[in-house]
Each structure stands twice: as C-alpha cells, then as structure tokens.
Coordinates of C-alpha atoms in Angstrom, one line a residue:
Chain A
Q26 CA -1.3 9.5 8.3
S27 CA -0.6 11.2 5.0
V28 CA -3.2 10.6 2.2
L29 CA -1.6 13.1 -0.1
T30 CA 1.4 11.8 -2.0
Q31 CA 4.4 14.0 -3.0
P32 CA 7.8 13.1 -4.4
P33 CA 10.4 12.9 -1.7
S34 CA 12.8 15.2 -3.4
V35 CA 13.3 17.5 -6.3
S36 CA 16.4 19.5 -7.3
G37 CA 17.3 22.2 -9.7
A38 CA 20.0 24.7 -10.5
P39 CA 19.7 28.4 -9.6
G40 CA 17.3 30.1 -12.1
Q41 CA 15.6 26.9 -13.1
R42 CA 12.0 25.9 -12.8
V43 CA 10.9 23.0 -10.6
T44 CA 7.5 21.5 -9.9
I45 CA 6.2 19.5 -7.0
S46 CA 3.2 17.2 -7.4
C47 CA 0.6 16.4 -4.8
T48 CA -1.7 13.4 -5.6
G49 CA -4.9 12.9 -3.6
S50 CA -8.2 11.0 -4.2
S51 CA -11.9 11.5 -4.7
S52 CA -12.4 12.2 -1.0
N53 CA -10.1 15.2 -0.8
I54 CA -8.6 17.1 -3.8
G55 CA -10.9 15.3 -6.2
A56 CA -14.0 16.2 -4.1
G57 CA -13.2 19.9 -4.9
Y58 CA -11.5 20.9 -1.7
D59 CA -8.8 23.5 -2.1
V60 CA -5.1 22.7 -1.8
H61 CA -2.7 24.8 0.2
W62 CA 1.1 24.7 0.3
Y63 CA 3.5 25.4 3.1
Q64 CA 7.3 26.0 3.1
Q65 CA 9.4 24.8 5.9
L66 CA 12.9 26.2 6.1
P67 CA 15.4 24.2 8.0
G68 CA 14.8 24.3 11.8
T69 CA 11.7 26.6 11.5
A70 CA 8.0 26.3 11.6
P71 CA 6.0 25.9 8.3
T72 CA 4.6 29.0 6.7
L73 CA 1.7 29.3 4.4
L74 CA 3.0 29.7 0.8
I75 CA 0.0 29.2 -1.4
F76 CA -3.7 29.1 -0.3
N77 CA -6.8 28.1 -2.2
N78 CA -4.9 26.4 -5.0
N79 CA -3.2 29.4 -6.5
N80 CA -3.2 32.4 -4.2
R81 CA -0.2 33.9 -2.6
P82 CA -0.3 35.5 0.9
S83 CA 1.2 39.0 1.1
G84 CA 5.0 38.9 0.9
V85 CA 5.3 35.6 -1.0
P86 CA 7.2 36.2 -4.3
D87 CA 5.4 35.5 -7.6
R88 CA 8.1 32.9 -8.4
F89 CA 5.8 30.6 -6.5
S90 CA 2.6 29.4 -8.1
G91 CA 0.0 26.7 -7.6
S92 CA -2.5 24.8 -9.7
K93 CA -5.0 22.1 -9.3
S94 CA -6.7 19.6 -11.6
G95 CA -8.7 16.5 -10.9
T96 CA -7.3 14.7 -7.9
S97 CA -3.9 16.4 -8.1
A98 CA -2.2 19.7 -7.5
S99 CA 1.2 21.2 -8.3
L100 CA 3.5 23.8 -6.9
A101 CA 5.9 25.5 -9.3
I102 CA 9.0 27.5 -8.4
T103 CA 10.4 29.5 -11.2
G104 CA 13.8 31.3 -11.1
L105 CA 14.9 29.0 -8.3
Q106 CA 17.0 30.6 -5.6
A107 CA 19.3 29.2 -2.9
E108 CA 16.9 30.5 -0.3
D109 CA 14.2 28.3 -1.7
E110 CA 15.9 25.2 -0.4
A111 CA 13.4 23.8 2.1
D112 CA 10.7 21.2 2.6
Y113 CA 7.3 21.8 1.0
Y114 CA 4.0 20.3 2.0
C115 CA 0.6 20.3 0.4
Q116 CA -2.5 20.2 2.5
S117 CA -6.2 19.8 1.9
Y118 CA -9.4 18.5 3.6
D119 CA -10.7 15.0 3.4
S120 CA -14.4 14.3 3.7
S121 CA -14.1 10.6 4.6
L122 CA -15.0 9.5 8.1
T123 CA -15.7 12.7 10.2
G124 CA -13.7 14.9 7.9
F125 CA -10.2 16.0 8.6
Y126 CA -7.2 18.0 7.4
V127 CA -4.6 16.1 5.5
F128 CA -1.0 16.9 4.7
G129 CA 1.2 15.6 1.9
T130 CA 4.2 13.5 2.5
G131 CA 6.5 16.4 2.0
T132 CA 9.1 17.3 -0.7
K133 CA 12.7 18.4 -0.1
V134 CA 13.8 21.0 -2.6
T135 CA 17.5 21.1 -3.2
V136 CA 19.1 24.0 -5.1
Chain B
Q13 CA -0.2 40.3 13.1
V14 CA -1.1 37.3 15.3
Q15 CA 1.5 35.5 17.3
L16 CA 1.1 32.0 18.7
L17 CA 3.3 30.4 21.4
E18 CA 3.2 26.8 22.5
S19 CA 4.0 25.9 26.1
G20 CA 4.1 22.8 28.2
P21 CA 6.5 20.1 29.5
G22 CA 9.2 19.0 27.2
L23 CA 9.4 15.5 28.7
V24 CA 6.5 13.2 29.3
K25 CA 6.7 9.6 30.6
P26 CA 5.2 6.7 28.6
S27 CA 1.5 6.0 29.4
E28 CA 1.1 9.6 30.9
T29 CA -0.8 12.5 29.4
L30 CA 0.8 15.2 27.2
S31 CA -0.6 18.6 27.9
L32 CA 0.1 21.7 25.9
T33 CA -1.3 25.3 25.7
C34 CA -1.1 27.7 22.9
S35 CA -1.2 31.4 23.8
V36 CA -2.5 33.8 21.2
S37 CA -1.7 37.5 20.9
G38 CA -3.4 39.5 18.3
D39 CA -6.6 38.8 16.4
S40 CA -8.5 35.9 17.9
D41 CA -11.8 36.6 16.2
S42 CA -14.4 33.9 16.3
N43 CA -14.2 33.5 12.5
Y44 CA -10.9 31.7 12.9
H45 CA -10.3 28.1 14.0
W46 CA -7.4 26.8 16.0
S47 CA -5.4 23.7 15.3
W48 CA -2.7 21.5 16.7
I49 CA -0.2 19.8 14.3
R50 CA 2.8 17.7 15.1
Q51 CA 6.0 16.6 13.3
P52 CA 8.1 13.7 14.6
P53 CA 11.9 14.3 14.2
G54 CA 12.9 14.0 10.6
K55 CA 9.4 13.3 9.4
G56 CA 6.4 15.0 7.9
L57 CA 3.5 17.0 9.3
E58 CA 0.4 15.4 10.9
W59 CA -2.7 17.4 11.8
I60 CA -4.1 16.5 15.2
A61 CA -7.2 18.5 15.9
Y62 CA -9.0 21.8 15.6
I63 CA -11.4 23.9 17.6
S64 CA -13.5 26.5 15.9
G65 CA -14.2 30.0 17.1
V66 CA -17.6 28.9 18.4
G67 CA -16.2 25.8 20.1
S68 CA -16.9 22.9 17.7
T69 CA -14.1 20.4 17.5
N70 CA -12.7 18.0 14.9
Y71 CA -10.1 15.3 15.4
S72 CA -7.7 13.2 13.3
P73 CA -9.3 9.7 12.9
S74 CA -6.0 8.1 14.0
L75 CA -5.7 10.1 17.2
M76 CA -9.3 10.8 18.2
N77 CA -9.5 8.1 20.8
R78 CA -6.6 9.8 22.8
V79 CA -6.9 13.5 22.1
T80 CA -8.9 16.4 23.5
I81 CA -8.7 19.9 22.3
T82 CA -10.3 22.8 24.4
G83 CA -10.3 26.5 24.0
D84 CA -11.0 29.7 25.8
M85 CA -10.4 32.4 23.3
S86 CA -11.7 35.1 25.8
K87 CA -8.4 34.3 27.5
N88 CA -6.6 34.0 24.1
Q89 CA -5.6 30.4 24.6
F90 CA -6.4 26.8 23.6
S91 CA -5.0 23.5 24.7
L92 CA -4.3 20.0 23.7
K93 CA -4.3 16.8 25.8
L94 CA -3.0 13.5 24.4
N95 CA -3.2 10.6 26.8
S96 CA -1.5 7.2 27.0
V97 CA 1.6 8.5 25.2
T98 CA 4.3 6.3 23.7
A99 CA 7.6 7.0 22.1
A100 CA 5.8 7.4 18.8
D101 CA 4.3 10.6 20.2
T102 CA 7.7 12.3 20.4
A103 CA 7.4 15.2 18.1
V104 CA 7.5 19.0 17.7
Y105 CA 4.0 20.2 18.4
Y106 CA 2.8 23.3 16.6
C107 CA -0.4 25.3 17.1
A108 CA -1.8 27.3 14.3
R109 CA -4.6 29.7 13.3
G110 CA -6.8 28.7 10.4
V111 CA -9.0 30.5 7.9
M112 CA -11.4 28.2 6.1
Y113 CA -9.2 25.1 5.5
E114 CA -5.8 26.7 5.4
L115 CA -3.4 27.3 8.3
E116 CA -2.3 30.8 7.9
S117 CA -0.2 31.5 11.1
W118 CA 1.9 29.0 13.0
G119 CA 3.6 29.0 16.4
Q120 CA 7.3 28.3 16.6
G121 CA 6.7 24.8 17.9
T122 CA 7.7 22.9 21.0
L123 CA 9.5 19.6 21.2
V124 CA 7.9 17.0 23.4
T125 CA 9.9 13.9 24.1
V126 CA 8.2 10.8 25.5
S127 CA 10.7 8.9 27.6
S128 CA 11.1 7.4 31.1

C-alpha cells in the first residue's frame, strides 16, 4: 500500500529541468521523517539516489537534487539526459500503527 | 562494498509458503538493518519487513499476519517467509541493507510466481 503520492509520469527534452513531487501526510513526511529517493532503470533493481531529503550518495551526479517542505518532497533533475529515463520512487517512514516504511507510487521519467 | 543475493524457489503453489533467503557479502555490521521489498510485475515497490542488527523486527501492516523475517548475520544471511500465498503475491522480491530509514544497497531481485 502506497501512502506517498507521486505523479505517474513526467517528461522533458534533453537539457531541460523536471521535478517530481511526493505528497505524504502528518504521520510520515509531515511528522519530520526524512525522504529518500530511488532510481530504477529498466529491468534493474532500484538504487539509492537521494537520502535524508537532499543528500547524494557517492557517484550520483549533482544534476539530481531533493527538497522537503511540510508534508511534501520533491526531486529535481536538471540538465536532463537520455540515461535518466527511469522510474523514480520516494520513500519515508510512517509512524502510524506500529511504524513502517512507505514508498511513493512511482514516477516514470521520459526523456 | 556490500553485495546482496536473493535465493529461493521461483514458483510457489497457491496457499503454500514462500521462502526466500538473502545472502550478504561484505559489511554486515550490527548497525545496519535488513529489509525485504517486493514489486509486482509492472507495479510499484512495497516494503514488506525488516530485521535490525540486534534482531528486532518490523512488518508492513498489510502483510504482518502472513510474514516472518528472521536473520543470522553471523552467517551473513536473513530470510523471509510469506504464508498462504495467492497470485497477488507474484512479484520480484528484493532484499536490501538499510542505514537509519534509507535502503542504501539492494540485491538484484528474484521473481517469484504463485501458480498451480
């Protein structure tokens, strides 16, 4: 069950900037839990793209950036490249019930 | 650099139990936690459960009645059992290593099909 909502798809031309929103609630993003982003290239496992809202793991280009405000977060890709065509998922922690990890619904980026 | 590898049957009959193991090579320090995540064909990611480095567990509310996660990190592996499976449990199952609340390293995934 996804409790974080993302747009199903976004598209952009090479070199453009695109953003992906991730909308949660007061029991997850709005409660102060960090948001993380994953990139899933076709036919492969997801990889961590952004952690703790706006931090990039080693090796991730600085074209990728994240932000968080209130009950939402965003992933921005600047200087869009063909290799960025993939599915992107946000993820956070939800404190309702026993507490659990939650993923976003996923966004397909088309270049 | 840690590597995770899922293993288990690729085909499970309805009503039976799905059993998977994740073998970890590399750093399996007790500060990490270990998760299972699944992805039905053509759909999004669903977190299933995690086990911490000291053995505490946490489960998805929607699956907790059917799922058990166990781990023996001294043997560098942890496991998932999902009972009473149906076709809706057909998915690629991933194991992953977590730091705090993010999943920093993932296995390649294994497809499990539920069918008679």
